[in-house]
PDB file of C-alpha atoms in Angstrom:
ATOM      1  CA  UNK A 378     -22.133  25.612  45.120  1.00  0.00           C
ATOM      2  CA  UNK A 379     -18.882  23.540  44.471  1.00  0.00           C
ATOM      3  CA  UNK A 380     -18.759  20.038  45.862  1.00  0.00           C
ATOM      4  CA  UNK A 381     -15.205  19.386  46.326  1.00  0.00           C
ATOM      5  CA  UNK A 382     -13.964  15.957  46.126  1.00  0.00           C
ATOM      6  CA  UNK A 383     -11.135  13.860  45.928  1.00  0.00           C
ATOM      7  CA  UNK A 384      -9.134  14.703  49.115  1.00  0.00           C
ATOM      8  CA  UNK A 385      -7.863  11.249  50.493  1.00  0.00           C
ATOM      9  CA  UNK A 386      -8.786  10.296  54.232  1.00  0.00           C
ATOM     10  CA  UNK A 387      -6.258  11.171  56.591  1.00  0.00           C
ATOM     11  CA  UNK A 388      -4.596  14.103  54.577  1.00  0.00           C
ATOM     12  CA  UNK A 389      -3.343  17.046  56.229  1.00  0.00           C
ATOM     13  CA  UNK A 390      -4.502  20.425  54.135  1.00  0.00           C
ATOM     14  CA  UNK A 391      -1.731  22.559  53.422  1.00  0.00           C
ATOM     15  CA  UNK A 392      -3.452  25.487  51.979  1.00  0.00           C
ATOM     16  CA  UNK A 393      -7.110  25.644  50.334  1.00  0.00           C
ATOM     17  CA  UNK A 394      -7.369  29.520  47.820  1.00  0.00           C
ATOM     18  CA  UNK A 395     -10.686  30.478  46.554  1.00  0.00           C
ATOM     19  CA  UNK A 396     -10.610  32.640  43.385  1.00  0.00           C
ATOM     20  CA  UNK A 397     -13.380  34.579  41.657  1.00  0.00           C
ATOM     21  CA  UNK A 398     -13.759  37.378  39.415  1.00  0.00           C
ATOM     22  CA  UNK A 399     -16.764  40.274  39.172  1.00  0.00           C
ATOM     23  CA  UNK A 400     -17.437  42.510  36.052  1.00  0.00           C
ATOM     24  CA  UNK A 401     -18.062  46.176  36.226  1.00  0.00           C
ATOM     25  CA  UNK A 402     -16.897  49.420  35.278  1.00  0.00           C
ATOM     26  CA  UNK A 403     -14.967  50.207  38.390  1.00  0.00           C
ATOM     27  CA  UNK A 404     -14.413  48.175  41.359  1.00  0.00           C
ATOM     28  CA  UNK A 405     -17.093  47.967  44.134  1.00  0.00           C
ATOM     29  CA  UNK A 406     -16.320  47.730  47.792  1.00  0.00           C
ATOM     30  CA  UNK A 407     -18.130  44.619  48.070  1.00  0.00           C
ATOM     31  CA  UNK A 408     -16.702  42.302  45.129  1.00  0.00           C
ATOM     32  CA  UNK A 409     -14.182  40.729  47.502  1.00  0.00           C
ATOM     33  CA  UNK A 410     -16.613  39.978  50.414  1.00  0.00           C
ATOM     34  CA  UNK A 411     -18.130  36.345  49.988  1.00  0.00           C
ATOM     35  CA  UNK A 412     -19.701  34.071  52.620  1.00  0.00           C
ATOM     36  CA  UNK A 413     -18.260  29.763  52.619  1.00  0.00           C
ATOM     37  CA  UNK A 414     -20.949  27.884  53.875  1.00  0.00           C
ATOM     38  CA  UNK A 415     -20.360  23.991  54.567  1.00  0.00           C
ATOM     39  CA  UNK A 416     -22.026  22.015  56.991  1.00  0.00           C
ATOM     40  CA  UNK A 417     -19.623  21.563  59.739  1.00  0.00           C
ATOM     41  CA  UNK A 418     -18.405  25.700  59.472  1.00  0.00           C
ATOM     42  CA  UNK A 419     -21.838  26.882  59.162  1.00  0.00           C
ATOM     43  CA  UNK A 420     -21.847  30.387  57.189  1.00  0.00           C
ATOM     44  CA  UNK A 421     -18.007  32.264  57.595  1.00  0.00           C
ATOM     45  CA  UNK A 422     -17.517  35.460  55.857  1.00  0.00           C
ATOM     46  CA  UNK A 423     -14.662  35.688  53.714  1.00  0.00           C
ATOM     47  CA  UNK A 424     -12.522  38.898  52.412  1.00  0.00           C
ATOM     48  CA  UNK A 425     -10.304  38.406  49.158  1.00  0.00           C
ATOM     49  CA  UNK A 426      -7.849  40.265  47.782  1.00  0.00           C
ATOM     50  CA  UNK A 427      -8.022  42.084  44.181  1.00  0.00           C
ATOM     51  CA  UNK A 428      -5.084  40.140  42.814  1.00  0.00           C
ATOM     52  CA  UNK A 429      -5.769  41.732  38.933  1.00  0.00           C
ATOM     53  CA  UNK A 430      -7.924  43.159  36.700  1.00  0.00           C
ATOM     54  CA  UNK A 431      -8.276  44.406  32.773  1.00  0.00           C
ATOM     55  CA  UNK A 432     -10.662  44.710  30.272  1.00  0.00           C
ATOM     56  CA  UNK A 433     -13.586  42.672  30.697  1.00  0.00           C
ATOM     57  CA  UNK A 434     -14.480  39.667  28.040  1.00  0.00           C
ATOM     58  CA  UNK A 435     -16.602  41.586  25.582  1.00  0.00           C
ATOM     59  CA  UNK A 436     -19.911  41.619  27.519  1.00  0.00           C
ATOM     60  CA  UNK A 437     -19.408  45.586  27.643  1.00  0.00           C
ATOM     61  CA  UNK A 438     -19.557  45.777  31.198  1.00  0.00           C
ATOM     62  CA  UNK A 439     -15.743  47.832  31.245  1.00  0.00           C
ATOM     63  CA  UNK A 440     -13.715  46.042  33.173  1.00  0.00           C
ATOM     64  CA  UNK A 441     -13.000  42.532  35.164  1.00  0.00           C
ATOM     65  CA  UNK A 442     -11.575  41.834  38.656  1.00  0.00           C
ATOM     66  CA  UNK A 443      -9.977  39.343  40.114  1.00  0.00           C
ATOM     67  CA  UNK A 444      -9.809  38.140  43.510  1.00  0.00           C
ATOM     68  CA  UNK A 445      -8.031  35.121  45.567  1.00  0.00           C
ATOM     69  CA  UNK A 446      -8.833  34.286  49.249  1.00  0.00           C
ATOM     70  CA  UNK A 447      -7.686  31.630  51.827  1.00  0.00           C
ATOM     71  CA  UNK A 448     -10.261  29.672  53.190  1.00  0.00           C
ATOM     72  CA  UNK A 449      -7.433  26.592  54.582  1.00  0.00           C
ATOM     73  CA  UNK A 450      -9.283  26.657  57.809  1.00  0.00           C
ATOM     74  CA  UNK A 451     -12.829  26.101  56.388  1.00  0.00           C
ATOM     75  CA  UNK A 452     -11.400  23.354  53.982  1.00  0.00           C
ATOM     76  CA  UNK A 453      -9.624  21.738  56.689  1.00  0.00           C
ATOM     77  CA  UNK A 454     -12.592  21.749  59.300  1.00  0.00           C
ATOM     78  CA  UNK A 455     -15.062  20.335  56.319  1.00  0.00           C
ATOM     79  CA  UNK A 456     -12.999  18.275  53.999  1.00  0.00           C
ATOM     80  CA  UNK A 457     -14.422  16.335  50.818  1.00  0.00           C
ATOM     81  CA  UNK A 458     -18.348  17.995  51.050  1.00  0.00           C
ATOM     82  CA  UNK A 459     -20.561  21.007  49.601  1.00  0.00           C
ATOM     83  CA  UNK A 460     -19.137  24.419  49.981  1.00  0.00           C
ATOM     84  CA  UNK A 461     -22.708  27.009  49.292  1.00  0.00           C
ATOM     85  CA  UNK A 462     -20.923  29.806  47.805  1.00  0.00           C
ATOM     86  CA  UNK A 463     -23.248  33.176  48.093  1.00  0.00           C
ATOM     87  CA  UNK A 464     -23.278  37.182  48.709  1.00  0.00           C
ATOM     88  CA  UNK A 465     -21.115  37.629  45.238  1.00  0.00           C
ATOM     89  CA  UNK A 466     -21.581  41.084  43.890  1.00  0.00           C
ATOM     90  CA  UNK A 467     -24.136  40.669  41.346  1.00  0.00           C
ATOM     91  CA  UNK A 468     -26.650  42.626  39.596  1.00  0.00           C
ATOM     92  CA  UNK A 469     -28.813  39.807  38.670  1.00  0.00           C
ATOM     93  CA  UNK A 470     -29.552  36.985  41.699  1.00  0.00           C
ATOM     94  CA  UNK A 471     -32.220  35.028  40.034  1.00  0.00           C
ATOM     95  CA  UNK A 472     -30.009  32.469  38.618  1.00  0.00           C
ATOM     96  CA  UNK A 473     -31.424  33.493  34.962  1.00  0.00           C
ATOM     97  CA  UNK A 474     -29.357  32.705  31.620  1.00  0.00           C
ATOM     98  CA  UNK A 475     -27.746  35.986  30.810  1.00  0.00           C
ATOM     99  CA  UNK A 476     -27.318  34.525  27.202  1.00  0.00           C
ATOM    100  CA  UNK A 477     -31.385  34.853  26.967  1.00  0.00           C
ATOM    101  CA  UNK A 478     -32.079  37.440  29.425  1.00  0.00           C
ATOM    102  CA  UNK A 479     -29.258  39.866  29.515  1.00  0.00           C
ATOM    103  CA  UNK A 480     -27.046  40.967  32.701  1.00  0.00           C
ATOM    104  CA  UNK A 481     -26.949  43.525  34.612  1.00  0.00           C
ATOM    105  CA  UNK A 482     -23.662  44.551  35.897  1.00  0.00           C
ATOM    106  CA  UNK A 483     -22.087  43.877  38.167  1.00  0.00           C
ATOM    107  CA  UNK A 484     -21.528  40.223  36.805  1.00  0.00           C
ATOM    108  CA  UNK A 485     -20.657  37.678  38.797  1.00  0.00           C
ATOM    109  CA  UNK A 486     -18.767  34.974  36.211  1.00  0.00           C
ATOM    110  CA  UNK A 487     -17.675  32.172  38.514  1.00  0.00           C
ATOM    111  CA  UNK A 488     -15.339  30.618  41.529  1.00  0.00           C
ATOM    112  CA  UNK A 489     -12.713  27.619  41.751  1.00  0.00           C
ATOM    113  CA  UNK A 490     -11.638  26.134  44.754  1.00  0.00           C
ATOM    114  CA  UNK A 491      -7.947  25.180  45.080  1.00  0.00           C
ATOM    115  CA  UNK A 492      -6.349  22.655  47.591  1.00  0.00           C
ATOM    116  CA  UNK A 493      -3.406  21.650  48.478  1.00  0.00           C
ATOM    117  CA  UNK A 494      -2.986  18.383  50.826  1.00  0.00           C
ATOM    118  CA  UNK A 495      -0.220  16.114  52.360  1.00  0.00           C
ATOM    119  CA  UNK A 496      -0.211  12.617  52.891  1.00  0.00           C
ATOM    120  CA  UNK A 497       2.847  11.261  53.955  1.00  0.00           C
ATOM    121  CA  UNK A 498       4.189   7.668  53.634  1.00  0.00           C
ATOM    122  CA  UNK A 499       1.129   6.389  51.574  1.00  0.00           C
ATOM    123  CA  UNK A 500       1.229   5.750  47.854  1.00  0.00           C
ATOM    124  CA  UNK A 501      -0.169   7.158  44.940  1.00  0.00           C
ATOM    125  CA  UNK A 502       1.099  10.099  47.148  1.00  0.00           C
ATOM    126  CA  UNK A 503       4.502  11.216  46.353  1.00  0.00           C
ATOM    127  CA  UNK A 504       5.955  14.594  47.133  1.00  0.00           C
ATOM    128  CA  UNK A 505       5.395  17.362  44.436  1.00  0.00           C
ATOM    129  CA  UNK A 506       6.071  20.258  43.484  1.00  0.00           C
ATOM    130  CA  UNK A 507       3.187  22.478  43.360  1.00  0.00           C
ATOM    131  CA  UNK A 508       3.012  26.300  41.968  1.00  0.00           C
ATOM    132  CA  UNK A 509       0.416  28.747  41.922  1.00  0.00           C
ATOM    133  CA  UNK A 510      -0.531  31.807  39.740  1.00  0.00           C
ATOM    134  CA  UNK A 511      -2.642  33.994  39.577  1.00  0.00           C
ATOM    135  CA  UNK A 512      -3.800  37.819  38.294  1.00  0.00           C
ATOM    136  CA  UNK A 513      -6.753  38.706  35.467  1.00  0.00           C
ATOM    137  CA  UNK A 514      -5.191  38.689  32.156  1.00  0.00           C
ATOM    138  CA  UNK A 515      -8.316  38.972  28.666  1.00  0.00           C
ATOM    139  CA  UNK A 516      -7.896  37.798  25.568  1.00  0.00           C
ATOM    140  CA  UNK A 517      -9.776  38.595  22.827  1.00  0.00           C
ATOM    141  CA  UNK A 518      -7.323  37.510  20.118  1.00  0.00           C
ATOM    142  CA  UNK A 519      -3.631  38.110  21.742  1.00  0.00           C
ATOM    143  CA  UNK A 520      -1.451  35.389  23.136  1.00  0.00           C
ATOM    144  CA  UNK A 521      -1.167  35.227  26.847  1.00  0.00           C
ATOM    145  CA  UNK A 522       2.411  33.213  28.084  1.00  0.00           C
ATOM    146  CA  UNK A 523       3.261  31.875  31.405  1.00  0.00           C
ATOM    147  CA  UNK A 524       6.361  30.674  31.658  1.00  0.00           C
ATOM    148  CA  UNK A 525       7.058  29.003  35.037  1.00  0.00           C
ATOM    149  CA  UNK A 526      10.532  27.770  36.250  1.00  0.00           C
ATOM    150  CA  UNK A 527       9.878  24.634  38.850  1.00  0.00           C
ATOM    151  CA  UNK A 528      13.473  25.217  40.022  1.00  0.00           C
ATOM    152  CA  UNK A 529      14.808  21.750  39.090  1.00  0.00           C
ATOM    153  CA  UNK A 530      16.190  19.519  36.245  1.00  0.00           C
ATOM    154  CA  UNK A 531      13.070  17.032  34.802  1.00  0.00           C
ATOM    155  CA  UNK A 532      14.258  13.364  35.521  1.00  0.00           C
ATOM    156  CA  UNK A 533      15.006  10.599  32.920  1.00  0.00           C
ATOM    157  CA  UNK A 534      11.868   9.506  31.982  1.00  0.00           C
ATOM    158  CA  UNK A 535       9.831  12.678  32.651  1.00  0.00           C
ATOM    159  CA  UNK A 536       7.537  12.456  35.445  1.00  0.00           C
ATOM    160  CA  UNK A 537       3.776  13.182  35.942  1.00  0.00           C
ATOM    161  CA  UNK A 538       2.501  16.489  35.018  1.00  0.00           C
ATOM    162  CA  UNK A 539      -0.533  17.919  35.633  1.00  0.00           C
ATOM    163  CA  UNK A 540      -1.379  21.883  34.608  1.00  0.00           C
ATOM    164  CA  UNK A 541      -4.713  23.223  35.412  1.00  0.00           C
ATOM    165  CA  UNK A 542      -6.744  26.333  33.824  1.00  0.00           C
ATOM    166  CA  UNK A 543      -8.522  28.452  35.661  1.00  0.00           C
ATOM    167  CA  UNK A 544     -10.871  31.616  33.958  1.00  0.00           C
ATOM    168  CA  UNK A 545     -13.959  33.561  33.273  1.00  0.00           C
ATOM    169  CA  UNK A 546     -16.057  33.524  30.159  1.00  0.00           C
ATOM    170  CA  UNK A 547     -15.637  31.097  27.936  1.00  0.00           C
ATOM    171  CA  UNK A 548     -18.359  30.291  25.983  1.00  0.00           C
ATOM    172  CA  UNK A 549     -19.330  27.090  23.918  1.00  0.00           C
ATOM    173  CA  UNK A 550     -20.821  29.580  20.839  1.00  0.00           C
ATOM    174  CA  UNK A 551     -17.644  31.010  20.228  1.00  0.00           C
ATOM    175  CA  UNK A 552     -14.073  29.014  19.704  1.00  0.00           C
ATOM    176  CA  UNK A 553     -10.486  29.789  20.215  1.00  0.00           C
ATOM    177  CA  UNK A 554      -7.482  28.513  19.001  1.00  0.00           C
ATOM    178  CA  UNK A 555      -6.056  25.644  21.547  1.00  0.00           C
ATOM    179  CA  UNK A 556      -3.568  26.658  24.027  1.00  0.00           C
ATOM    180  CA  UNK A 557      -0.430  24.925  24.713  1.00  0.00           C
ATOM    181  CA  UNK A 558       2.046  23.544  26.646  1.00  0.00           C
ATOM    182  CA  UNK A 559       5.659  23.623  25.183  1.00  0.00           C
ATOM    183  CA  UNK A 560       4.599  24.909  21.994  1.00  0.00           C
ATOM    184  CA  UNK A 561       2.247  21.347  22.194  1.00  0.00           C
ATOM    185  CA  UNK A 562      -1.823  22.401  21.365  1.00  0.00           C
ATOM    186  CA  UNK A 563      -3.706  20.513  24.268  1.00  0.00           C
ATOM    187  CA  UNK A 564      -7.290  20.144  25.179  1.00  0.00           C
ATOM    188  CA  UNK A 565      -8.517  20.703  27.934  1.00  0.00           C
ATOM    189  CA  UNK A 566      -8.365  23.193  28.592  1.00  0.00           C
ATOM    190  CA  UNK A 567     -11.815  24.097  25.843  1.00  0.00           C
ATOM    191  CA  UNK A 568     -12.558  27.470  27.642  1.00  0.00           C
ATOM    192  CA  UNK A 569     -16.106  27.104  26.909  1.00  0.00           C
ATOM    193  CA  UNK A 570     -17.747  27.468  30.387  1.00  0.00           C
ATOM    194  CA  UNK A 571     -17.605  23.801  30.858  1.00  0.00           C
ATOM    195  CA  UNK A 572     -17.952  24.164  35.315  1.00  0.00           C
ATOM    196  CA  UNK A 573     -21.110  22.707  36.300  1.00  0.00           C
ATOM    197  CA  UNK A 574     -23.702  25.190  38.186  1.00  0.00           C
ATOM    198  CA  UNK A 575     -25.387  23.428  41.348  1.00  0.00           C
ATOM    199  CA  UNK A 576     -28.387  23.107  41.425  1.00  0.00           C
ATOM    200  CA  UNK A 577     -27.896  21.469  38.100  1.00  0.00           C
ATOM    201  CA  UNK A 578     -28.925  24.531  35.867  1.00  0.00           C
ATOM    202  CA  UNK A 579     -26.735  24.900  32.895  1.00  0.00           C
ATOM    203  CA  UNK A 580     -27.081  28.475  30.593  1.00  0.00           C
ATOM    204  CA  UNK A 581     -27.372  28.461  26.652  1.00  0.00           C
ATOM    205  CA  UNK A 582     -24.346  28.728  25.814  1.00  0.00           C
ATOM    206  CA  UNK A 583     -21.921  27.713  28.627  1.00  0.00           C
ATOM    207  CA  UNK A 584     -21.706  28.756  32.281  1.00  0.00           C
ATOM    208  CA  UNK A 585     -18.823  31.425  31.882  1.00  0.00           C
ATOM    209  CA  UNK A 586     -16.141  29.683  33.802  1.00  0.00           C
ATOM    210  CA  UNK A 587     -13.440  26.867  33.852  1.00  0.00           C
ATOM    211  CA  UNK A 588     -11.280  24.797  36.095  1.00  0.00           C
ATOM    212  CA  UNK A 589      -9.465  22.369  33.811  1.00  0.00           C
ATOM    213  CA  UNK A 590      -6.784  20.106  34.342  1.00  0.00           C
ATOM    214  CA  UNK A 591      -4.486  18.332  31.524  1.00  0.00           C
ATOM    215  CA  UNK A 592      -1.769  15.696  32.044  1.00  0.00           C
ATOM    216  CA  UNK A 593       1.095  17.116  29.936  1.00  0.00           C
ATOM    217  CA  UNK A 594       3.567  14.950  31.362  1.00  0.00           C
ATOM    218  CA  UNK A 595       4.172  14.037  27.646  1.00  0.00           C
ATOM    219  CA  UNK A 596       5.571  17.408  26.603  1.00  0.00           C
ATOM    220  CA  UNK A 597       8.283  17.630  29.521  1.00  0.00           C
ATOM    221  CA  UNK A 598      12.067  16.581  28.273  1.00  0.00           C
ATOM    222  CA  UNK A 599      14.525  15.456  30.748  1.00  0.00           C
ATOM    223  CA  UNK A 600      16.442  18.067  31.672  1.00  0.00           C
ATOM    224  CA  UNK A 601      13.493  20.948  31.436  1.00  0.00           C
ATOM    225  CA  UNK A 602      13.198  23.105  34.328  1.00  0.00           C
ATOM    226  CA  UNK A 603      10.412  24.622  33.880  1.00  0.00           C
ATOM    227  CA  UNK A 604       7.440  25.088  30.577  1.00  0.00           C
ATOM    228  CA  UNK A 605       6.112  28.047  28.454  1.00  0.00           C
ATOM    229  CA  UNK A 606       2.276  28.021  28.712  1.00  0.00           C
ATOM    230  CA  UNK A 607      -0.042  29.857  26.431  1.00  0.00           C
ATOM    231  CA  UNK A 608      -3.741  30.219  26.006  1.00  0.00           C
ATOM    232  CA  UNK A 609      -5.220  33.089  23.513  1.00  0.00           C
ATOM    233  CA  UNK A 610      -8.834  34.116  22.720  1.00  0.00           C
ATOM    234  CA  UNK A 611     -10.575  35.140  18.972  1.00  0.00           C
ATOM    235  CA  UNK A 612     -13.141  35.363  18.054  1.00  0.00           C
ATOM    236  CA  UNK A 613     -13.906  34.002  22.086  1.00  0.00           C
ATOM    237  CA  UNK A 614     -12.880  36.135  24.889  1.00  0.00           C
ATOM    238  CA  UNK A 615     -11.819  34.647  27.871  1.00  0.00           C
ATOM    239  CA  UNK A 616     -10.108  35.767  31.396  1.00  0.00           C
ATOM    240  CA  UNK A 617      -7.195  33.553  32.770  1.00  0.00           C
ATOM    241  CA  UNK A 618      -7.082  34.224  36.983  1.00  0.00           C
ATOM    242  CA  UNK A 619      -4.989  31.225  37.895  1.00  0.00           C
ATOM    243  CA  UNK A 620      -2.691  28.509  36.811  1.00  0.00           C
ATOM    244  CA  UNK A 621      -1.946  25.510  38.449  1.00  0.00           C
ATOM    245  CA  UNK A 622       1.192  23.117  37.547  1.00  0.00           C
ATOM    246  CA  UNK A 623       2.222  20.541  39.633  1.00  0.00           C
TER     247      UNK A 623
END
């Protein structure tokens, strides 16, 4: 389950993604089918798209997918609320701490929910610029770069920015060196599995995915027009899906 939050009264959604990714030696039919249950929708099936894949984060199942879906029309019908999450391919469905009981591909690691909403002519709600990536990209020790151009000339002072991490597997028993943001280490993001599991179950050793968010308005110099972001694993191995900047 994620319970989204924080979507002001009276906003307009512009566009709400899901993302997940599934472990496995090859790809099943079924890893991009999901069903979005809230209360208003009721239970709507959902097909992604494979948007990546690569090696999987050294839990020898072969191989990781992505996948990204639209669910803008659920979001906008149930707004702020619970969104039950369930029908991920999965070879274990008990809900059981694969750090203590082992899994059984194929291995669901996680979902994010990303949303994008417009309120005009009301403060703390300015206009932004808002981009979106995504793929599978592992790490076990090499650096990973994203270098996005936002297509305009950073103001005098800098403005707000916020980046956001999203990816499978990282795990609180295993570090990695920082990643950064203009050659700046920053935390978050701590890639150790730090998104809460509803009901509030929480495994040994992290719950294998992250959606974190870091203000790195800091590390912006007027004039920039865009950053270089990287994130890299060892002895951890994590998978980075999607990258928010705004």
């Amino acid at each position: 389950k994620i319970a989204l939050s924080g979507i002001p009264a009276g906003a307009t959604i512009k566009a709400a993604y899901l993302y997940w990714a599934i472990l496995n030696p090859t790809e099943g039919a079924n890893f991009k089918n999901v069903t979005v249950t809230t209360a208003k929708t009721g239970g709507v099936p959902v097909t992604g798209l494979m948007i990546g894949s690569g090696g999987d984060p050294c839990w020898g199942a072969g191989n990781g997918y992505a996948y990204w879906a639209s669910i803008t029309s659920i979001v906008a019908a149930e707004g702020n609320g619970n969104y039950n999450l369930t029908g991920f391919a999965s070879g274990r469905v008990d809900g059981a701490d694969p750090f203590l009981v082992g899994s059984t591909a194929p291995m669901a690691e996680g979902a994010t929910i990303v949303v994008i909403f417009e309120k005009l002519g009301a403060a703390p709600y300015p206009m932004i610029r808002i981009q979106i990536f995504d793929g599978y990209a592992m790490t076990s020790s090499a650096v990973l770069t994203l270098t996005p151009n936002w297509g305009f000339a950073a103001t005098s002072p800098a403005p707000p920015v916020r980046t956001t991490f999203i990816g499978a597997d990282g795990q609180s028993n295993s570090s990695e060196p920082g990643s950064t943001f203009n050659g700046r280490t920053i935390v978050p993001p701590y890639w150790d599995g730090k998104d809460s599991q509803a009901p509030a179950a929480k495994f040994k050793y992290g719950n294998l995915w992250d959606t974190e968010t870091v203000s790195v308005g800091k590390f912006v110099n007027p004039g920039n027009t865009g950053a270089t972001i990287t994130t890299r694993g060892g002895p951890d191995c994590h998978a980075w899906v999607a990258h928010v900047i705004s």
